[in-house]
PDB file of C-alpha atoms in Angstrom:
ATOM      1  CA  MET A   1     -52.386 -35.035  -2.439  1.00 92.00           C
ATOM      2  CA  THR A   2     -55.163 -35.837  -0.636  1.00 96.00           C
ATOM      3  CA  PHE A   3     -57.017 -32.219   0.173  1.00 97.00           C
ATOM      4  CA  TYR A   4     -56.331 -33.774   3.752  1.00 96.00           C
ATOM      5  CA  GLU A   5     -52.832 -33.965   3.377  1.00 97.00           C
ATOM      6  CA  PHE A   6     -52.340 -31.066   2.084  1.00 97.00           C
ATOM      7  CA  LEU A   7     -54.148 -28.935   5.513  1.00 97.00           C
ATOM      8  CA  VAL A   8     -51.763 -31.040   7.572  1.00 97.00           C
ATOM      9  CA  PHE A   9     -49.282 -29.758   6.067  1.00 97.00           C
ATOM     10  CA  ILE A  10     -50.652 -25.915   6.258  1.00 97.00           C
ATOM     11  CA  HIS A  11     -51.195 -27.032   9.803  1.00 97.00           C
ATOM     12  CA  ILE A  12     -47.426 -27.907  10.635  1.00 96.00           C
ATOM     13  CA  PHE A  13     -46.108 -25.236   7.983  1.00 95.00           C
ATOM     14  CA  SER A  14     -48.289 -22.591  10.837  1.00 96.00           C
ATOM     15  CA  ALA A  15     -46.971 -24.419  13.857  1.00 94.00           C
ATOM     16  CA  ILE A  16     -43.472 -23.440  12.531  1.00 94.00           C
ATOM     17  CA  LEU A  17     -44.363 -20.445  11.248  1.00 91.00           C
ATOM     18  CA  GLY A  18     -46.523 -19.003  13.750  1.00 90.00           C
ATOM     19  CA  MET A  19     -45.299 -20.738  16.576  1.00 92.00           C
ATOM     20  CA  GLY A  20     -41.672 -20.685  16.310  1.00 92.00           C
ATOM     21  CA  PRO A  21     -41.244 -16.536  16.299  1.00 93.00           C
ATOM     22  CA  GLY A  22     -43.859 -16.588  18.987  1.00 91.00           C
ATOM     23  CA  PHE A  23     -41.507 -18.840  21.718  1.00 93.00           C
ATOM     24  CA  VAL A  24     -38.413 -16.190  20.834  1.00 93.00           C
ATOM     25  CA  MET A  25     -40.110 -12.888  20.630  1.00 92.00           C
ATOM     26  CA  THR A  26     -39.643 -12.551  24.510  1.00 91.00           C
ATOM     27  CA  PHE A  27     -35.906 -13.312  24.068  1.00 91.00           C
ATOM     28  CA  VAL A  28     -35.321 -10.644  21.174  1.00 92.00           C
ATOM     29  CA  VAL A  29     -35.704  -8.154  24.117  1.00 93.00           C
ATOM     30  CA  THR A  30     -34.104  -9.657  26.968  1.00 90.00           C
ATOM     31  CA  SER A  31     -31.147 -11.854  25.570  1.00 89.00           C
ATOM     32  CA  SER A  32     -30.533  -8.731  23.224  1.00 87.00           C
ATOM     33  CA  ASN A  33     -29.365  -7.182  26.825  1.00 89.00           C
ATOM     34  CA  PRO A  34     -30.114  -3.710  25.587  1.00 93.00           C
ATOM     35  CA  SER A  35     -28.007  -0.938  27.302  1.00 94.00           C
ATOM     36  CA  ASN A  36     -30.581   2.141  26.111  1.00 96.00           C
ATOM     37  CA  MET A  37     -33.664   2.959  25.024  1.00 96.00           C
ATOM     38  CA  THR A  38     -32.384   3.162  20.983  1.00 96.00           C
ATOM     39  CA  GLU A  39     -31.313  -0.255  21.525  1.00 96.00           C
ATOM     40  CA  LEU A  40     -34.243  -1.654  23.698  1.00 96.00           C
ATOM     41  CA  ARG A  41     -37.072   0.706  21.028  1.00 96.00           C
ATOM     42  CA  GLN A  42     -35.048  -2.005  18.335  1.00 96.00           C
ATOM     43  CA  SER A  43     -35.877  -5.121  20.066  1.00 95.00           C
ATOM     44  CA  PHE A  44     -39.247  -4.248  20.237  1.00 96.00           C
ATOM     45  CA  ALA A  45     -39.259  -3.182  16.406  1.00 95.00           C
ATOM     46  CA  ILE A  46     -37.781  -6.700  15.697  1.00 95.00           C
ATOM     47  CA  ARG A  47     -40.707  -8.175  18.409  1.00 94.00           C
ATOM     48  CA  ASN A  48     -43.479  -6.314  16.549  1.00 93.00           C
ATOM     49  CA  LYS A  49     -42.081  -8.421  13.441  1.00 94.00           C
ATOM     50  CA  LEU A  50     -42.464 -11.471  14.423  1.00 94.00           C
ATOM     51  CA  HIS A  51     -45.707 -10.607  15.999  1.00 93.00           C
ATOM     52  CA  ILE A  52     -47.379 -10.620  12.811  1.00 94.00           C
ATOM     53  CA  LEU A  53     -45.533 -13.840  11.426  1.00 94.00           C
ATOM     54  CA  THR A  54     -47.196 -15.277  14.978  1.00 94.00           C
ATOM     55  CA  MET A  55     -50.585 -14.241  14.165  1.00 93.00           C
ATOM     56  CA  VAL A  56     -50.558 -15.079  10.994  1.00 95.00           C
ATOM     57  CA  GLY A  57     -49.002 -18.756  11.542  1.00 95.00           C
ATOM     58  CA  GLY A  58     -51.426 -18.783  14.934  1.00 94.00           C
ATOM     59  CA  THR A  59     -55.158 -18.215  12.563  1.00 95.00           C
ATOM     60  CA  LEU A  60     -54.189 -20.539   9.957  1.00 96.00           C
ATOM     61  CA  LEU A  61     -53.245 -22.905  12.778  1.00 96.00           C
ATOM     62  CA  LEU A  62     -56.656 -22.381  14.342  1.00 96.00           C
ATOM     63  CA  ILE A  63     -58.759 -22.339  10.701  1.00 97.00           C
ATOM     64  CA  THR A  64     -56.521 -25.624   9.484  1.00 97.00           C
ATOM     65  CA  GLY A  65     -56.862 -27.680  12.678  1.00 97.00           C
ATOM     66  CA  ILE A  66     -61.010 -26.673  12.503  1.00 97.00           C
ATOM     67  CA  TRP A  67     -61.131 -27.626   9.584  1.00 98.00           C
ATOM     68  CA  MET A  68     -59.034 -31.527   9.592  1.00 97.00           C
ATOM     69  CA  GLY A  69     -61.633 -31.772  12.327  1.00 97.00           C
ATOM     70  CA  ILE A  70     -64.062 -31.371  10.284  1.00 97.00           C
ATOM     71  CA  LEU A  71     -63.320 -33.827   8.128  1.00 97.00           C
ATOM     72  CA  ASN A  72     -62.441 -36.243  11.219  1.00 96.00           C
ATOM     73  CA  THR A  73     -65.462 -35.759  13.652  1.00 97.00           C
ATOM     74  CA  TYR A  74     -64.531 -39.053  15.539  1.00 97.00           C
ATOM     75  CA  TRP A  75     -61.345 -35.599  16.861  1.00 96.00           C
ATOM     76  CA  PHE A  76     -64.696 -34.184  18.631  1.00 97.00           C
ATOM     77  CA  SER A  77     -64.461 -36.919  21.029  1.00 97.00           C
ATOM     78  CA  GLN A  78     -61.222 -36.863  21.728  1.00 97.00           C
ATOM     79  CA  GLY A  79     -59.661 -35.872  24.684  1.00 97.00           C
ATOM     80  CA  TRP A  80     -56.242 -34.745  23.234  1.00 97.00           C
ATOM     81  CA  TYR A  81     -58.400 -32.591  20.512  1.00 98.00           C
ATOM     82  CA  ILE A  82     -60.771 -30.664  22.813  1.00 98.00           C
ATOM     83  CA  THR A  83     -58.241 -30.484  25.281  1.00 98.00           C
ATOM     84  CA  SER A  84     -55.328 -28.986  22.355  1.00 97.00           C
ATOM     85  CA  LEU A  85     -58.408 -26.461  20.770  1.00 97.00           C
ATOM     86  CA  PHE A  86     -59.308 -25.143  24.352  1.00 98.00           C
ATOM     87  CA  LEU A  87     -56.347 -24.420  25.267  1.00 98.00           C
ATOM     88  CA  PHE A  88     -55.322 -22.670  21.837  1.00 97.00           C
ATOM     89  CA  LEU A  89     -58.536 -20.733  22.987  1.00 96.00           C
ATOM     90  CA  VAL A  90     -57.285 -20.195  26.132  1.00 97.00           C
ATOM     91  CA  ALA A  91     -53.951 -18.746  24.508  1.00 95.00           C
ATOM     92  CA  LEU A  92     -55.576 -16.883  21.603  1.00 93.00           C
ATOM     93  CA  ALA A  93     -57.994 -14.706  24.986  1.00 95.00           C
ATOM     94  CA  PHE A  94     -54.788 -13.835  26.441  1.00 94.00           C
ATOM     95  CA  GLY A  95     -54.088 -11.141  23.288  1.00 92.00           C
ATOM     96  CA  PRO A  96     -57.306  -8.569  24.045  1.00 92.00           C
ATOM     97  CA  THR A  97     -57.307  -9.695  27.778  1.00 95.00           C
ATOM     98  CA  LEU A  98     -53.558 -10.320  29.574  1.00 96.00           C
ATOM     99  CA  LEU A  99     -51.184  -9.070  26.975  1.00 95.00           C
ATOM    100  CA  LYS A 100     -53.050  -6.082  26.131  1.00 95.00           C
ATOM    101  CA  SER A 101     -53.182  -4.971  29.660  1.00 96.00           C
ATOM    102  CA  ARG A 102     -49.502  -5.315  30.238  1.00 96.00           C
ATOM    103  CA  SER A 103     -48.573  -4.283  26.688  1.00 95.00           C
ATOM    104  CA  LYS A 104     -50.130  -1.278  26.227  1.00 96.00           C
ATOM    105  CA  PRO A 105     -48.409   1.093  29.212  1.00 97.00           C
ATOM    106  CA  LEU A 106     -45.189  -0.340  28.003  1.00 96.00           C
ATOM    107  CA  LYS A 107     -45.709   0.856  24.304  1.00 96.00           C
ATOM    108  CA  LYS A 108     -46.802   3.963  25.797  1.00 97.00           C
ATOM    109  CA  LEU A 109     -43.467   3.973  27.589  1.00 97.00           C
ATOM    110  CA  LEU A 110     -41.368   3.342  24.722  1.00 96.00           C
ATOM    111  CA  ARG A 111     -43.337   5.680  22.645  1.00 95.00           C
ATOM    112  CA  ASP A 112     -43.428   8.609  25.109  1.00 96.00           C
ATOM    113  CA  TYR A 113     -40.027   8.374  27.244  1.00 95.00           C
ATOM    114  CA  ARG A 114     -37.081  10.972  26.441  1.00 94.00           C
ATOM    115  CA  GLY A 115     -34.083   9.508  27.758  1.00 94.00           C
ATOM    116  CA  GLU A 116     -31.480   7.110  26.948  1.00 96.00           C
ATOM    117  CA  ASP A 117     -31.253   5.411  30.011  1.00 96.00           C
ATOM    118  CA  ILE A 118     -33.632   3.222  30.162  1.00 96.00           C
ATOM    119  CA  PRO A 119     -36.096   3.692  33.187  1.00 96.00           C
ATOM    120  CA  VAL A 120     -36.801   1.426  35.728  1.00 95.00           C
ATOM    121  CA  GLU A 121     -40.390   1.623  35.369  1.00 96.00           C
ATOM    122  CA  TYR A 122     -39.331  -0.801  32.134  1.00 97.00           C
ATOM    123  CA  TYR A 123     -37.925  -3.577  33.932  1.00 96.00           C
ATOM    124  CA  GLN A 124     -41.464  -3.677  36.251  1.00 96.00           C
ATOM    125  CA  LEU A 125     -43.579  -3.571  33.184  1.00 97.00           C
ATOM    126  CA  SER A 126     -41.368  -6.112  30.694  1.00 96.00           C
ATOM    127  CA  LYS A 127     -41.691  -8.367  33.743  1.00 96.00           C
ATOM    128  CA  ARG A 128     -44.792  -8.390  34.325  1.00 96.00           C
ATOM    129  CA  LEU A 129     -44.968  -8.885  30.583  1.00 96.00           C
ATOM    130  CA  PHE A 130     -43.095 -11.197  29.724  1.00 96.00           C
ATOM    131  CA  PHE A 131     -44.321 -13.583  33.194  1.00 96.00           C
ATOM    132  CA  VAL A 132     -47.541 -14.246  30.777  1.00 96.00           C
ATOM    133  CA  GLU A 133     -45.680 -14.774  27.975  1.00 96.00           C
ATOM    134  CA  HIS A 134     -44.033 -17.461  29.587  1.00 96.00           C
ATOM    135  CA  ILE A 135     -47.673 -18.853  30.381  1.00 96.00           C
ATOM    136  CA  GLU A 136     -48.671 -18.408  26.968  1.00 96.00           C
ATOM    137  CA  ASN A 137     -45.831 -20.780  25.630  1.00 95.00           C
ATOM    138  CA  ILE A 138     -46.150 -23.477  28.399  1.00 97.00           C
ATOM    139  CA  ILE A 139     -49.743 -24.346  26.729  1.00 97.00           C
ATOM    140  CA  PHE A 140     -48.544 -24.066  23.681  1.00 96.00           C
ATOM    141  CA  LEU A 141     -46.275 -26.440  24.501  1.00 96.00           C
ATOM    142  CA  ILE A 142     -48.445 -28.955  25.674  1.00 97.00           C
ATOM    143  CA  ILE A 143     -50.695 -28.573  22.784  1.00 97.00           C
ATOM    144  CA  ILE A 144     -47.963 -29.668  20.621  1.00 95.00           C
ATOM    145  CA  VAL A 145     -46.929 -32.491  23.042  1.00 97.00           C
ATOM    146  CA  LEU A 146     -51.456 -33.523  22.592  1.00 97.00           C
ATOM    147  CA  MET A 147     -50.674 -33.230  19.110  1.00 95.00           C
ATOM    148  CA  ILE A 148     -48.004 -35.277  19.097  1.00 95.00           C
ATOM    149  CA  LEU A 149     -48.571 -37.994  21.299  1.00 97.00           C
ATOM    150  CA  LYS A 150     -53.039 -37.227  21.108  1.00 96.00           C
ATOM    151  CA  PRO A 151     -52.390 -39.312  25.220  1.00 95.00           C
ATOM    152  CA  PHE A 152     -56.787 -39.514  25.434  1.00 94.00           C
TER     153      PHE A 152
END
């Protein structure tokens, strides 16, 4: 196995490790259909563990993707590579900007709320967060298509 083949292996493995959990994080909460705050908190605890895999996989994706680009410098003139890299950086920027601002009040609600009934406020807050996460997932799907097809 050449060094480049090793990078491709790590890149693909990282996509599975990082993007797979990223695609299901929203559904862990919504499809479990929690009926009370205990179940909702448990769903978010599982979601937070999946987020760790997403961060590790995403970091490895970026590192190996740029490294492969350095080894194949002509990629920096290819539209599929530049577009994928740009979209990945946009999605990465979602974390400290859009996602953080939408998850902060939700985390506070989960931490501070003392009843067992799920408050109406949760549904409003989660809808805002999950909307941005779905946009991010669409961006990642576009990146995957660009990586596979290399259309331009």
